[in-house]
mmCIF file of C-alpha atoms and ligand atoms in Angstrom:
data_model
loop_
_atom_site.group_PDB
_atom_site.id
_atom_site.type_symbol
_atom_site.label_atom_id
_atom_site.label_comp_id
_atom_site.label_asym_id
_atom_site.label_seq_id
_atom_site.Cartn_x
_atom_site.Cartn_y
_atom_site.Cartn_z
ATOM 1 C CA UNK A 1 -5.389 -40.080 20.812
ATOM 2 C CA UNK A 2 -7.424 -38.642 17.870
ATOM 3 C CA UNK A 3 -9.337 -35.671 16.241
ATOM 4 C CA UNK A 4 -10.844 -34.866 13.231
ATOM 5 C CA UNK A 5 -8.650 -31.343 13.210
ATOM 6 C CA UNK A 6 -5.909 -30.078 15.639
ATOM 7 C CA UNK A 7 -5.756 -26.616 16.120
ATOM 8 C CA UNK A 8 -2.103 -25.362 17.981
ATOM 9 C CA UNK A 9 -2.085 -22.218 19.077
ATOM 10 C CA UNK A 10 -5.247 -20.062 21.484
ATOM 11 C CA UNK A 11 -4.815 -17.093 19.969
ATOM 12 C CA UNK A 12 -7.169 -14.974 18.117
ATOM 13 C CA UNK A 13 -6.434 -16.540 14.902
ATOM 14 C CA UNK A 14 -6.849 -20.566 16.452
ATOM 15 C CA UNK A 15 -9.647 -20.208 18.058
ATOM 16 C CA UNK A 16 -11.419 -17.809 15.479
ATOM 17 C CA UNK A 17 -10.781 -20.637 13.238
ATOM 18 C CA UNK A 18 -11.230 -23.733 15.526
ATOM 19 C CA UNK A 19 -14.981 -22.033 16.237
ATOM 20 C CA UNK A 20 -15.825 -22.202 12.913
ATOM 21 C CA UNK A 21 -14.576 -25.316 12.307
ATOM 22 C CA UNK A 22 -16.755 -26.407 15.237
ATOM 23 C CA UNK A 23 -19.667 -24.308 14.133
ATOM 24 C CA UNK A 24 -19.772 -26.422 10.426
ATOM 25 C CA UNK A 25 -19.755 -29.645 12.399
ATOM 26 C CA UNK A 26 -15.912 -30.131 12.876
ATOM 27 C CA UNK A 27 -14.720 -32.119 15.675
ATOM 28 C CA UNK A 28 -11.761 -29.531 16.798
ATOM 29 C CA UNK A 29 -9.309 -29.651 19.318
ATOM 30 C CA UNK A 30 -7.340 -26.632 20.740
ATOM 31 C CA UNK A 31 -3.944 -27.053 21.885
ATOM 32 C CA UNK A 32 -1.427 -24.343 23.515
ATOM 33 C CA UNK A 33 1.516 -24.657 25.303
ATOM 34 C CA UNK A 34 0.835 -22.357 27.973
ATOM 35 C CA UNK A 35 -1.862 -22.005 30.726
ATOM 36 C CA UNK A 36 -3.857 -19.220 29.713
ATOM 37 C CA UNK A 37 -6.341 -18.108 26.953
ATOM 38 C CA UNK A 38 -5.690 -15.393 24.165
ATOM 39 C CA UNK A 39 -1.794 -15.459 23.287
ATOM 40 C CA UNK A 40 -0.593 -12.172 22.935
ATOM 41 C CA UNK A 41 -3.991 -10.734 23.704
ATOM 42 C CA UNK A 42 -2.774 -11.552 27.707
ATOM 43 C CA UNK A 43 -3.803 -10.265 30.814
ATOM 44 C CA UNK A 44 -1.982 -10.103 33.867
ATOM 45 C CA UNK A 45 -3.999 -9.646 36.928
ATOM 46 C CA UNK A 46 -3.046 -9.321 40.541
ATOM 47 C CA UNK A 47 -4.956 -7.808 43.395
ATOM 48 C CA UNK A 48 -6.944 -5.007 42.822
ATOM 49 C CA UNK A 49 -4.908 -3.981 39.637
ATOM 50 C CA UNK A 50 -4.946 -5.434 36.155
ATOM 51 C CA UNK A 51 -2.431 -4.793 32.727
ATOM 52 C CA UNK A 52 -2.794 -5.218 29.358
ATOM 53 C CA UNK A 53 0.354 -6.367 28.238
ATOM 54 C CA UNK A 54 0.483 -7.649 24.922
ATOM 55 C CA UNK A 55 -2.099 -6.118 22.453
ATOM 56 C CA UNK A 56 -3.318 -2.601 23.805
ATOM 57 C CA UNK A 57 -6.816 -2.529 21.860
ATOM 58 C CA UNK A 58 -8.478 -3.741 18.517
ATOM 59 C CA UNK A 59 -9.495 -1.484 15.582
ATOM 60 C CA UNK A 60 -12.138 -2.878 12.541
ATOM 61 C CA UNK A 61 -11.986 -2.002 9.427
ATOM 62 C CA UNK A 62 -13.168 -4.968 7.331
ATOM 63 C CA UNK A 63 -17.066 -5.683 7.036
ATOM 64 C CA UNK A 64 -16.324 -9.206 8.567
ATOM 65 C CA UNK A 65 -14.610 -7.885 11.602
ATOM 66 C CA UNK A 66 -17.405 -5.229 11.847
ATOM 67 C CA UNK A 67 -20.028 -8.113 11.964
ATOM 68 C CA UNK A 68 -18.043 -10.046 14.169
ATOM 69 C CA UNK A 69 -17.574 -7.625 16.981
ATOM 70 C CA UNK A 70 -21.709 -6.543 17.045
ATOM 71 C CA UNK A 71 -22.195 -9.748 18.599
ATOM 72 C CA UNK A 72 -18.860 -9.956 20.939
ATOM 73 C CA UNK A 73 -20.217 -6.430 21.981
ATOM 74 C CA UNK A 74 -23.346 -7.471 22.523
ATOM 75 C CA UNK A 75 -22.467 -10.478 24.783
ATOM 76 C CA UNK A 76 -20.265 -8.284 26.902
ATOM 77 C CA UNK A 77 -16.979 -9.553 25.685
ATOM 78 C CA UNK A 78 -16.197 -6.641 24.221
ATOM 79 C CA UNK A 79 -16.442 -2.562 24.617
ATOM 80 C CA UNK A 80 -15.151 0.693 23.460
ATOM 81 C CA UNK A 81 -12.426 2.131 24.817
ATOM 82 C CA UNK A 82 -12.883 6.428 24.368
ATOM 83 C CA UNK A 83 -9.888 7.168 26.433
ATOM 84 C CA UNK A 84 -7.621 10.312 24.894
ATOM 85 C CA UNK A 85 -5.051 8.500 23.322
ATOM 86 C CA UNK A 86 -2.455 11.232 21.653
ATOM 87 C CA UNK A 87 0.843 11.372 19.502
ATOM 88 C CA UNK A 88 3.440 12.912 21.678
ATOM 89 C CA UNK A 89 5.612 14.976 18.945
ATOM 90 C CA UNK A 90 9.410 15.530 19.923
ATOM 91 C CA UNK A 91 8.909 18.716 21.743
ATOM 92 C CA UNK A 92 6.777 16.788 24.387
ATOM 93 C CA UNK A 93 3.388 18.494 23.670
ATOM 94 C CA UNK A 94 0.325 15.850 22.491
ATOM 95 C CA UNK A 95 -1.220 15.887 19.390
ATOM 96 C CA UNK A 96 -4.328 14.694 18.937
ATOM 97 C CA UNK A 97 -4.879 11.792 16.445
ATOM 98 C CA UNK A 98 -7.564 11.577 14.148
ATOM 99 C CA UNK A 99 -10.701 9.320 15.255
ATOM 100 C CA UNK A 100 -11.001 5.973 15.248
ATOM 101 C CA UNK A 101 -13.038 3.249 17.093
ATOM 102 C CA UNK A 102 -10.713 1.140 19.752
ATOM 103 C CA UNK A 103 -12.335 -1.864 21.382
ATOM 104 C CA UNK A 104 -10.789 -3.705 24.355
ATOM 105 C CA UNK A 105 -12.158 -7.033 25.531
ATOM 106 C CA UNK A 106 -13.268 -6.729 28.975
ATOM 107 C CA UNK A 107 -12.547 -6.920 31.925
ATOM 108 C CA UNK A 108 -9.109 -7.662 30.138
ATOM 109 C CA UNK A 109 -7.744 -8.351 26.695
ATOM 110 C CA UNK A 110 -7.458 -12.125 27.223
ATOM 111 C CA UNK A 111 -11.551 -12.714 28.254
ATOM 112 C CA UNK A 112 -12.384 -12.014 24.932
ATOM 113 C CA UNK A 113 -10.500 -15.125 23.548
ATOM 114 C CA UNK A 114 -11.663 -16.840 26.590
ATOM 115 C CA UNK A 115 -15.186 -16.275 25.518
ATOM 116 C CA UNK A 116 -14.651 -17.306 22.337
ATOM 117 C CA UNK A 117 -13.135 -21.113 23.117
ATOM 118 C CA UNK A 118 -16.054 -21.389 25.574
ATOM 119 C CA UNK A 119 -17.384 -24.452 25.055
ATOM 120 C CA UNK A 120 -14.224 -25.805 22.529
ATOM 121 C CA UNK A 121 -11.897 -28.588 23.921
ATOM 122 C CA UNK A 122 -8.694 -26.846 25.040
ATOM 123 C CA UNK A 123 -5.649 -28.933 25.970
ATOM 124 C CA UNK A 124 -3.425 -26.476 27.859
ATOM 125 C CA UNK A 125 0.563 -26.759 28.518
ATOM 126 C CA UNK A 126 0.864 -28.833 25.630
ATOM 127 C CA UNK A 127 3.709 -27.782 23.101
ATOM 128 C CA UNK A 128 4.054 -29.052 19.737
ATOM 129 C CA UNK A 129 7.116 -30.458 18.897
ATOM 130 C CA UNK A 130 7.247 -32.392 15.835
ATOM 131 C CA UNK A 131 4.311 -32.943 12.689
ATOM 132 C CA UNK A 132 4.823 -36.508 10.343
ATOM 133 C CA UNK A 133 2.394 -37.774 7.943
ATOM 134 C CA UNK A 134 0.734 -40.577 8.643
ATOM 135 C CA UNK A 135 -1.234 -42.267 6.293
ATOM 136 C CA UNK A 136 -4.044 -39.859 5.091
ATOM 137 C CA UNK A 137 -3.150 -37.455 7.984
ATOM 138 C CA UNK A 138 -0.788 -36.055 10.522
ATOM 139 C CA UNK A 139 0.332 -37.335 13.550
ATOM 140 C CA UNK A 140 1.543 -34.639 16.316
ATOM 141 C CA UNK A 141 3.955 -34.975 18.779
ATOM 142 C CA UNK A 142 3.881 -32.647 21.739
ATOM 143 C CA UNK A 143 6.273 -32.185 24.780
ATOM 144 C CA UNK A 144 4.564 -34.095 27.611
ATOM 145 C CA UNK A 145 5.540 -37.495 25.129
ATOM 146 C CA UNK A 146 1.578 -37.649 23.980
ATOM 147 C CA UNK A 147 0.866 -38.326 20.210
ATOM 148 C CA UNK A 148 -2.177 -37.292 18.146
ATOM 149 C CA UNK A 149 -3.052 -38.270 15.223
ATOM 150 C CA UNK A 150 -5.260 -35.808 12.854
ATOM 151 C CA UNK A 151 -6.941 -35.289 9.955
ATOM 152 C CA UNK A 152 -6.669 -31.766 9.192
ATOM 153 C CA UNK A 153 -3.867 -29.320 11.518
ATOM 154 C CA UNK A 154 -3.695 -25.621 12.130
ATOM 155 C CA UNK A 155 -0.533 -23.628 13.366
ATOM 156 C CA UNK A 156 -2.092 -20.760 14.670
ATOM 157 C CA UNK A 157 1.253 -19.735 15.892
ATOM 158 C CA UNK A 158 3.855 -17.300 15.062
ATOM 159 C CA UNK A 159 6.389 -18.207 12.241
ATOM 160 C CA UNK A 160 9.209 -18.362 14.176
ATOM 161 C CA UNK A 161 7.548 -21.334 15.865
ATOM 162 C CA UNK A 162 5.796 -22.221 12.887
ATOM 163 C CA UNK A 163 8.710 -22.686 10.021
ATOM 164 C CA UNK A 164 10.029 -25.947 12.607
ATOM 165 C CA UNK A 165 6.902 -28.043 12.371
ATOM 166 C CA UNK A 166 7.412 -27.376 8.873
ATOM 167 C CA UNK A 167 10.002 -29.881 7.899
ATOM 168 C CA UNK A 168 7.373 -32.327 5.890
ATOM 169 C CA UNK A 169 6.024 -28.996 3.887
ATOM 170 C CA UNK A 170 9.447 -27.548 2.751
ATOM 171 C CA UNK A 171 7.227 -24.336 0.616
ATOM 172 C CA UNK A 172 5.109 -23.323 3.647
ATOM 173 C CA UNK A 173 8.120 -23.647 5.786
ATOM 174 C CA UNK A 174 10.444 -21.856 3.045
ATOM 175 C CA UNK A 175 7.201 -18.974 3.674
ATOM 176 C CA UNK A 176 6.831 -18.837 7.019
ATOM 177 C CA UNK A 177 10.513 -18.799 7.770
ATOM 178 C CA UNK A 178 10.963 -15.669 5.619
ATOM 179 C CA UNK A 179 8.759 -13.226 8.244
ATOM 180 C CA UNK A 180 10.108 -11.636 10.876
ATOM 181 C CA UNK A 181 8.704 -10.804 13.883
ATOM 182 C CA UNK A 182 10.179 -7.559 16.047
ATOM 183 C CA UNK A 183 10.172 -8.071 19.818
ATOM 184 C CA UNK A 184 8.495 -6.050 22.188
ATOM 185 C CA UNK A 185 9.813 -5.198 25.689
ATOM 186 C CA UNK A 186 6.714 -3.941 28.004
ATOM 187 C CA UNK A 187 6.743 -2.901 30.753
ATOM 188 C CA UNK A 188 3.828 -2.840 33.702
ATOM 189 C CA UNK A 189 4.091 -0.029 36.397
ATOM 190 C CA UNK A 190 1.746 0.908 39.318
ATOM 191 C CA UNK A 191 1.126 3.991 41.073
ATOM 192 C CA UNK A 192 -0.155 5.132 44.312
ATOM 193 C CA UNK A 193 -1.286 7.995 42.747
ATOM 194 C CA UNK A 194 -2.619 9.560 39.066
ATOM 195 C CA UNK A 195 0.188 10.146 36.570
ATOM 196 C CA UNK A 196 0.716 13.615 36.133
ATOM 197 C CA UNK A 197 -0.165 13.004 32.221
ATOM 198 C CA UNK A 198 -2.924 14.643 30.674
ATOM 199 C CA UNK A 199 -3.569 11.749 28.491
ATOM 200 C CA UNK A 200 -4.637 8.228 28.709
ATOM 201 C CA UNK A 201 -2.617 6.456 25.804
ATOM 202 C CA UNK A 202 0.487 8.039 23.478
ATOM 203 C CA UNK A 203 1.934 7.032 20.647
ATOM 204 C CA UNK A 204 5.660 8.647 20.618
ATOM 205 C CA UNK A 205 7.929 8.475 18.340
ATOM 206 C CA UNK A 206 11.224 8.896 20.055
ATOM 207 C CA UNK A 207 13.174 7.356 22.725
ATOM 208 C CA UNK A 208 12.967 3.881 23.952
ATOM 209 C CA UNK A 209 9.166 3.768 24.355
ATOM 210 C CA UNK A 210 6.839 3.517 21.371
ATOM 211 C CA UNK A 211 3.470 3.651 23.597
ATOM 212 C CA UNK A 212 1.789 3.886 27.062
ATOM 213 C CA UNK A 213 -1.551 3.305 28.498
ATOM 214 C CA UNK A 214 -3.576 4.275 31.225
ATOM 215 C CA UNK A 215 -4.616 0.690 31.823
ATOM 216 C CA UNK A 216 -6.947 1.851 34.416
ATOM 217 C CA UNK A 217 -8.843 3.726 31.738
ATOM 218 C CA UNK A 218 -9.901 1.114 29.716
ATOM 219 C CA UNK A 219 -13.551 -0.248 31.234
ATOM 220 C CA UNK A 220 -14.114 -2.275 33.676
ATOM 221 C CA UNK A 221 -10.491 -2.244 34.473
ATOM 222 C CA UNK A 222 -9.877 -1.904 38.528
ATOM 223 C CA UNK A 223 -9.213 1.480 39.289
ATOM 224 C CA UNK A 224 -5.979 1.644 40.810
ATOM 225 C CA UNK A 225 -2.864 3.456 38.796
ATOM 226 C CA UNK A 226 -1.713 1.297 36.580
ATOM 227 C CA UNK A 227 0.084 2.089 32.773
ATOM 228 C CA UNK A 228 1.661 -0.299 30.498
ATOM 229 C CA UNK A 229 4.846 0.825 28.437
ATOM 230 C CA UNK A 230 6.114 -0.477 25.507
ATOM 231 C CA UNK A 231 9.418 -0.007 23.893
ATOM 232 C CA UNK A 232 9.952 0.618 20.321
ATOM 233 C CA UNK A 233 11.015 -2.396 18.225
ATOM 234 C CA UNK A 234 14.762 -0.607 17.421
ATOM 235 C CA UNK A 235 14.968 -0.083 21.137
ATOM 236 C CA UNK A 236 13.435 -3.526 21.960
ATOM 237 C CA UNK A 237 15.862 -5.445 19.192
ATOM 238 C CA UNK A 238 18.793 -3.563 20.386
ATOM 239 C CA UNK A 239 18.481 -4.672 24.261
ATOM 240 C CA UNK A 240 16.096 -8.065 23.578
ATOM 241 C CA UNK A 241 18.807 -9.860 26.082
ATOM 242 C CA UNK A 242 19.197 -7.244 28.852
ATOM 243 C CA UNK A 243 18.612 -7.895 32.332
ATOM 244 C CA UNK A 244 14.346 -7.360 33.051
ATOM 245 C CA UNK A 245 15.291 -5.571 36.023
ATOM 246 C CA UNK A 246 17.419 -2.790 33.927
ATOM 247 C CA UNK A 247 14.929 -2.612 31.302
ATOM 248 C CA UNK A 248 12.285 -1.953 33.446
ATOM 249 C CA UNK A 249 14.247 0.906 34.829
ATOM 250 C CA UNK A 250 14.894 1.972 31.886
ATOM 251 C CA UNK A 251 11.768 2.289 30.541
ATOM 252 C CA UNK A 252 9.795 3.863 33.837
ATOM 253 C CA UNK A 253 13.057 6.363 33.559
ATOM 254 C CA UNK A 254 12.221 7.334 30.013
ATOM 255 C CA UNK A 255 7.919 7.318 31.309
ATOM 256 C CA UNK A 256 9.491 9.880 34.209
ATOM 257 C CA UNK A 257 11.124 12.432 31.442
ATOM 258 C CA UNK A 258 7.519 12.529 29.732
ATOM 259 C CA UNK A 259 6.281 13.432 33.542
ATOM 260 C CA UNK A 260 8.348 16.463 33.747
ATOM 261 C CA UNK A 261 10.240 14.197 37.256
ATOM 262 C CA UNK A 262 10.926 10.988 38.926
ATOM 263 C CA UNK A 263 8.369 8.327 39.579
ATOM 264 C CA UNK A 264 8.615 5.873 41.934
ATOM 265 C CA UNK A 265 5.704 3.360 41.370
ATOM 266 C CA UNK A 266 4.604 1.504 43.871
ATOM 267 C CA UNK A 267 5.410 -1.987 41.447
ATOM 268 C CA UNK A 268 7.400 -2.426 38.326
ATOM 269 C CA UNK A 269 7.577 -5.229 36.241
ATOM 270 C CA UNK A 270 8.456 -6.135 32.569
ATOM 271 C CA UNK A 271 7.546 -8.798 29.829
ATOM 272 C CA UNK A 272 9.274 -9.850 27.030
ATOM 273 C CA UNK A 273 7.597 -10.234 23.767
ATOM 274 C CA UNK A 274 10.158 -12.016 21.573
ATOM 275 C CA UNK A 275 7.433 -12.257 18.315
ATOM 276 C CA UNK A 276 5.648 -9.105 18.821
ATOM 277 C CA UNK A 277 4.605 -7.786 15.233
ATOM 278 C CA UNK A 278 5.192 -9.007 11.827
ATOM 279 C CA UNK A 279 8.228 -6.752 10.074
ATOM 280 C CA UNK A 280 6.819 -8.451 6.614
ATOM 281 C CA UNK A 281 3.637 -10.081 7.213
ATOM 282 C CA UNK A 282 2.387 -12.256 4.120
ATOM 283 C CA UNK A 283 -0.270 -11.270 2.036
ATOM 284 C CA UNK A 284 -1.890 -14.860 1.803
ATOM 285 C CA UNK A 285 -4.279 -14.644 4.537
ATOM 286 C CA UNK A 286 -2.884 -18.057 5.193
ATOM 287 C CA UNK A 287 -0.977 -21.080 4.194
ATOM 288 C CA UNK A 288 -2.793 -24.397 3.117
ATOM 289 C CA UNK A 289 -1.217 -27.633 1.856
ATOM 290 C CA UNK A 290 -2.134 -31.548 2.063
ATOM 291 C CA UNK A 291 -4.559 -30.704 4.601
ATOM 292 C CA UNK A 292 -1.884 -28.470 7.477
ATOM 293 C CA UNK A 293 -3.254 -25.042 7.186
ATOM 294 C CA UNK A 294 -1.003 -22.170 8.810
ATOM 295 C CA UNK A 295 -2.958 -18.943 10.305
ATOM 296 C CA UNK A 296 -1.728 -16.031 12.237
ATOM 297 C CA UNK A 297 -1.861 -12.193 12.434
ATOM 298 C CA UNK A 298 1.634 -12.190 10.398
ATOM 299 C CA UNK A 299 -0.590 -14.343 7.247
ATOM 300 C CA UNK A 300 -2.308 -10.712 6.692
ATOM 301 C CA UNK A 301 -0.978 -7.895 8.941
ATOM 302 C CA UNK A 302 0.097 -6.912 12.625
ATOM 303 C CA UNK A 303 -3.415 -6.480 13.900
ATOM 304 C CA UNK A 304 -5.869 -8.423 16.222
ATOM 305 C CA UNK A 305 -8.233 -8.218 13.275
ATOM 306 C CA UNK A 306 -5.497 -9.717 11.030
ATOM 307 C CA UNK A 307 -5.524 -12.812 13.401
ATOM 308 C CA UNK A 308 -9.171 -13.337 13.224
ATOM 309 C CA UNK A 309 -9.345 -13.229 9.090
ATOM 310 C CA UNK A 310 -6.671 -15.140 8.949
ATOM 311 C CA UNK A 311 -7.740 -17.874 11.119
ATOM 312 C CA UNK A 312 -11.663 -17.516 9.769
ATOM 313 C CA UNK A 313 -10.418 -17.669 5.829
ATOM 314 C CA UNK A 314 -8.784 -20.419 6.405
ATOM 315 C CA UNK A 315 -11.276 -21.875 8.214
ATOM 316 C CA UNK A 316 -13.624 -21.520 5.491
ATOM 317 C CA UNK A 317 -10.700 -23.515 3.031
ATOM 318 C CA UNK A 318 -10.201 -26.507 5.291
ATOM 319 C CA UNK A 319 -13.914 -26.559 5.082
ATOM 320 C CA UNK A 320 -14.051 -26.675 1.269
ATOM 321 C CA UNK A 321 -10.975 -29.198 1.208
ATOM 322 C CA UNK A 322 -12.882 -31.544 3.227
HETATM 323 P P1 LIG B 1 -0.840 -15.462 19.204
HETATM 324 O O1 LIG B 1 -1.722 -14.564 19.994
HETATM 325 O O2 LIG B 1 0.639 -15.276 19.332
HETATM 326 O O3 LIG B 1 -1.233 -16.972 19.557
HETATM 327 C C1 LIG B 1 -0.370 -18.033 19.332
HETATM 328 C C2 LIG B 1 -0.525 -19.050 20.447
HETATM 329 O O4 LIG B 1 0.233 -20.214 20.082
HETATM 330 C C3 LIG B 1 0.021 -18.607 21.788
HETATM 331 O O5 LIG B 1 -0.999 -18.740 22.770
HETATM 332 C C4 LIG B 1 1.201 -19.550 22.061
HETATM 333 O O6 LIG B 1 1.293 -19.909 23.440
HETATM 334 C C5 LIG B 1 0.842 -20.763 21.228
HETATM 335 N N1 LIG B 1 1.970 -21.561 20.728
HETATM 336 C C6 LIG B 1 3.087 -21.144 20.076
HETATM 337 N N2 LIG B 1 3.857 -22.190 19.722
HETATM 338 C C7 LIG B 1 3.216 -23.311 20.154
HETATM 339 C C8 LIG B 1 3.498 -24.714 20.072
HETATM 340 N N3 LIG B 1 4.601 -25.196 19.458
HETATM 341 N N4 LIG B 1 2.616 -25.592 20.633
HETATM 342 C C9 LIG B 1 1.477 -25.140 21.257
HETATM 343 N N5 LIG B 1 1.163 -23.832 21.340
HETATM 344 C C10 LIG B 1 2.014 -22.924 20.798
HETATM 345 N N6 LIG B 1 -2.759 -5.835 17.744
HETATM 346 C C11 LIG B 1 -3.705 -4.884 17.618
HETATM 347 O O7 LIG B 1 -4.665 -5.071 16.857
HETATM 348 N N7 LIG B 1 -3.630 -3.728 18.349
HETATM 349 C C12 LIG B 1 -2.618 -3.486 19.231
HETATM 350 O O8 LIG B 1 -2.619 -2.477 19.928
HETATM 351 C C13 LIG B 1 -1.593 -4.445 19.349
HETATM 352 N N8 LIG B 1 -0.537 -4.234 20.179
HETATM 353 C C14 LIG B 1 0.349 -5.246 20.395
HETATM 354 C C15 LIG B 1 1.370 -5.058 21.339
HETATM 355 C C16 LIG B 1 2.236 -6.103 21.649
HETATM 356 C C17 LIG B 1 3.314 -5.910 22.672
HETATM 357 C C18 LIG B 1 2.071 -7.350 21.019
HETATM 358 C C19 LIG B 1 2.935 -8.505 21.436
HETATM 359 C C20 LIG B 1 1.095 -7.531 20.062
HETATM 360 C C21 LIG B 1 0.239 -6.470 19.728
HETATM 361 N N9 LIG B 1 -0.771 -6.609 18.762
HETATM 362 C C22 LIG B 1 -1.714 -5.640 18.598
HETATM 363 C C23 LIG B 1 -0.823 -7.791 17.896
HETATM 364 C C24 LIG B 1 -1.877 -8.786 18.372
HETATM 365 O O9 LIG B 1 -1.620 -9.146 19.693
HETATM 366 C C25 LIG B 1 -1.786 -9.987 17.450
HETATM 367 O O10 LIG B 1 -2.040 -9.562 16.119
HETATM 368 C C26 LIG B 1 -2.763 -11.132 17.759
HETATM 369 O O11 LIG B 1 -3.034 -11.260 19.130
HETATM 370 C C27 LIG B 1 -2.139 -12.407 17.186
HETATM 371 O O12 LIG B 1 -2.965 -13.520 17.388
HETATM 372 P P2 LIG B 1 -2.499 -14.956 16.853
HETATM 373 O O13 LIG B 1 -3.573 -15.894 17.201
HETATM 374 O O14 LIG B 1 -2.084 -14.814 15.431
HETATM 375 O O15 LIG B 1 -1.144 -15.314 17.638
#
């Protein structure tokens, strides 16, 4: 099988770049290795409730992002979030933080990279296992025993999976290999009743959790009592290969102390995010050489808007390599 330029990875930063690929003519293919759209912009949905799991919003600071998200917003992929999201200091009490924009895609995080492959070939479960040259290009090699040969390739994909498909480009690999990426454990908790919290998001700065959101307060979320927790890298590093089951209670334990009680939600589960955020993201933007191009939040930053620069700059490269 063949295409003009293989994109691996449906994150923000793949399919930011694979639609402007496609938009300058580009025959593009998307590949990722699991079912679902968006990375670690995910969703999980079940009935009646919904949880943002992965990343919790988007923030824009760059003119590029800023332009980007008018139209997103304006095709109802996209809306502002204006919950009260707080710093809880150590005695408890919340702080409030100064201003700034959030944006969540809606109805979840993940339908905003959904929207944005619309129309884009995706091949889903496919992982890629192995990149060779191959005459003027690159033939890929994923796990179901298909081949592809290429033109052009982008790793959208984080470095940790990155820095193996690197063997044929020892300096990007030498690059990529060098971030680290923290792991996140989060968990997802539902309640038959509101939280007694007088806040819909915290950042906190001690104990195991590092955040929690009101999911339900994000729009056009379902309504039922529902708050995501995430624990702080340290805390997530230090017990990465604890059972789920005691993390979870762990986590809804520390959730209770910030509740003045006990909580006993109604359903508990938890998600491990092995490559969460970068600890040293690049400064590059991204990675091009002999035509394999390597884009990713951790090119540029930590941020959903570092994913989409990222894969749109070097977008704009393989264009002007071409
Ligand atoms: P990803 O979203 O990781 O996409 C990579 C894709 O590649 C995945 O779909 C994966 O399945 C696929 N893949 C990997 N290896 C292979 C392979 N070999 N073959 C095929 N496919 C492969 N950002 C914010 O701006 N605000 C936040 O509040 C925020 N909170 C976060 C909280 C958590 C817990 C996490 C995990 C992230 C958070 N982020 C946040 C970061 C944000 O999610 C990322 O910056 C952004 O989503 C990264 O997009 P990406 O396209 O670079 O990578």
């Amino acid at each position: 099988k063949r295409c003009d330029i293989a994109v691996i990875g449906a994150g923000m930063a793949g399919i930011s770049c694979a639609r402007q690929l496609a938009a300058a003519g580009r025959e593009v293919v998307i590949f990722d290795k699991s079912k679902g759209m968006g990375g670690r912009m995910a969703t999980r949905r079940g009935d009646g409730f919904s949880f943002d799991h992965g990343a919790q919003y988007f923030t824009v600071r760059t003119a590029e992002f800023v332009a980007a998200l008018a139209d997103w917003q304006q095709a109802g992929w996209c809306a502002p979030w204006s919950g009260r999201v707080v710093a809880l200091a150590d005695d408890g009490q919340p702080r409030e933080l100064v201003p700034e924009a959030r944006f969540v895609g809606t109805p979840g995080m993940s339908a905003l990279c959904r929207a944005l492959a619309d129309g884009l070939p995706v091949q889903h479960q496919l992982r890629l296992l192995a990149l060779q040259r191959n005459g003027n290009g690159w033939q890929l090699a994923f796990d179901d025993g298909s081949q592809w040969q290429a033109q052009q390739v982008v790793l959208a994909i984080p470095p940790a999976q990155a820095a193996p498909l690197l063997a044929a480009l020892p300096a990007l690999q030498t690059r990529a290999a060098a971030v680290e990426m923290q792991p996140c454990w989060a968990a997802m908790l539902l309640s038959d009743s509101p939280l007694p919290l007088a806040f819909d998001a915290a950042f906190i700065g001690e104990g195991p959790l590092s955040w929690v959101a009101r999911n339900n307060s994000k729009p056009a979320r379902p309504a039922m009592e529902s708050w995501v927790l995430h624990a702080s890298p340290a805390w997530s590093a230090q017990h990465v290969d604890d059972d789920p089951a005691q993390v979870a209670q762990a986590l809804c334990a520390a959730l209770a102390g910030h509740c003045g009680g006990s909580l006993s939600p109604h359903q508990l589960s938890v998600h491990r995010w092995l490559y969460a955020q970068a600890a040293n993201p690049l400064p590059d933007g991204f990675l091009l050489q002999d035509g394999v191009g390597v884009a990713g939040d951790w090119c540029l930053g930590q941020r959903v808007e570092d994913a989409y620069l990222s894969g749109t700059r070097l977008a704009d490269a393989l264009l002007a390599a071409h």
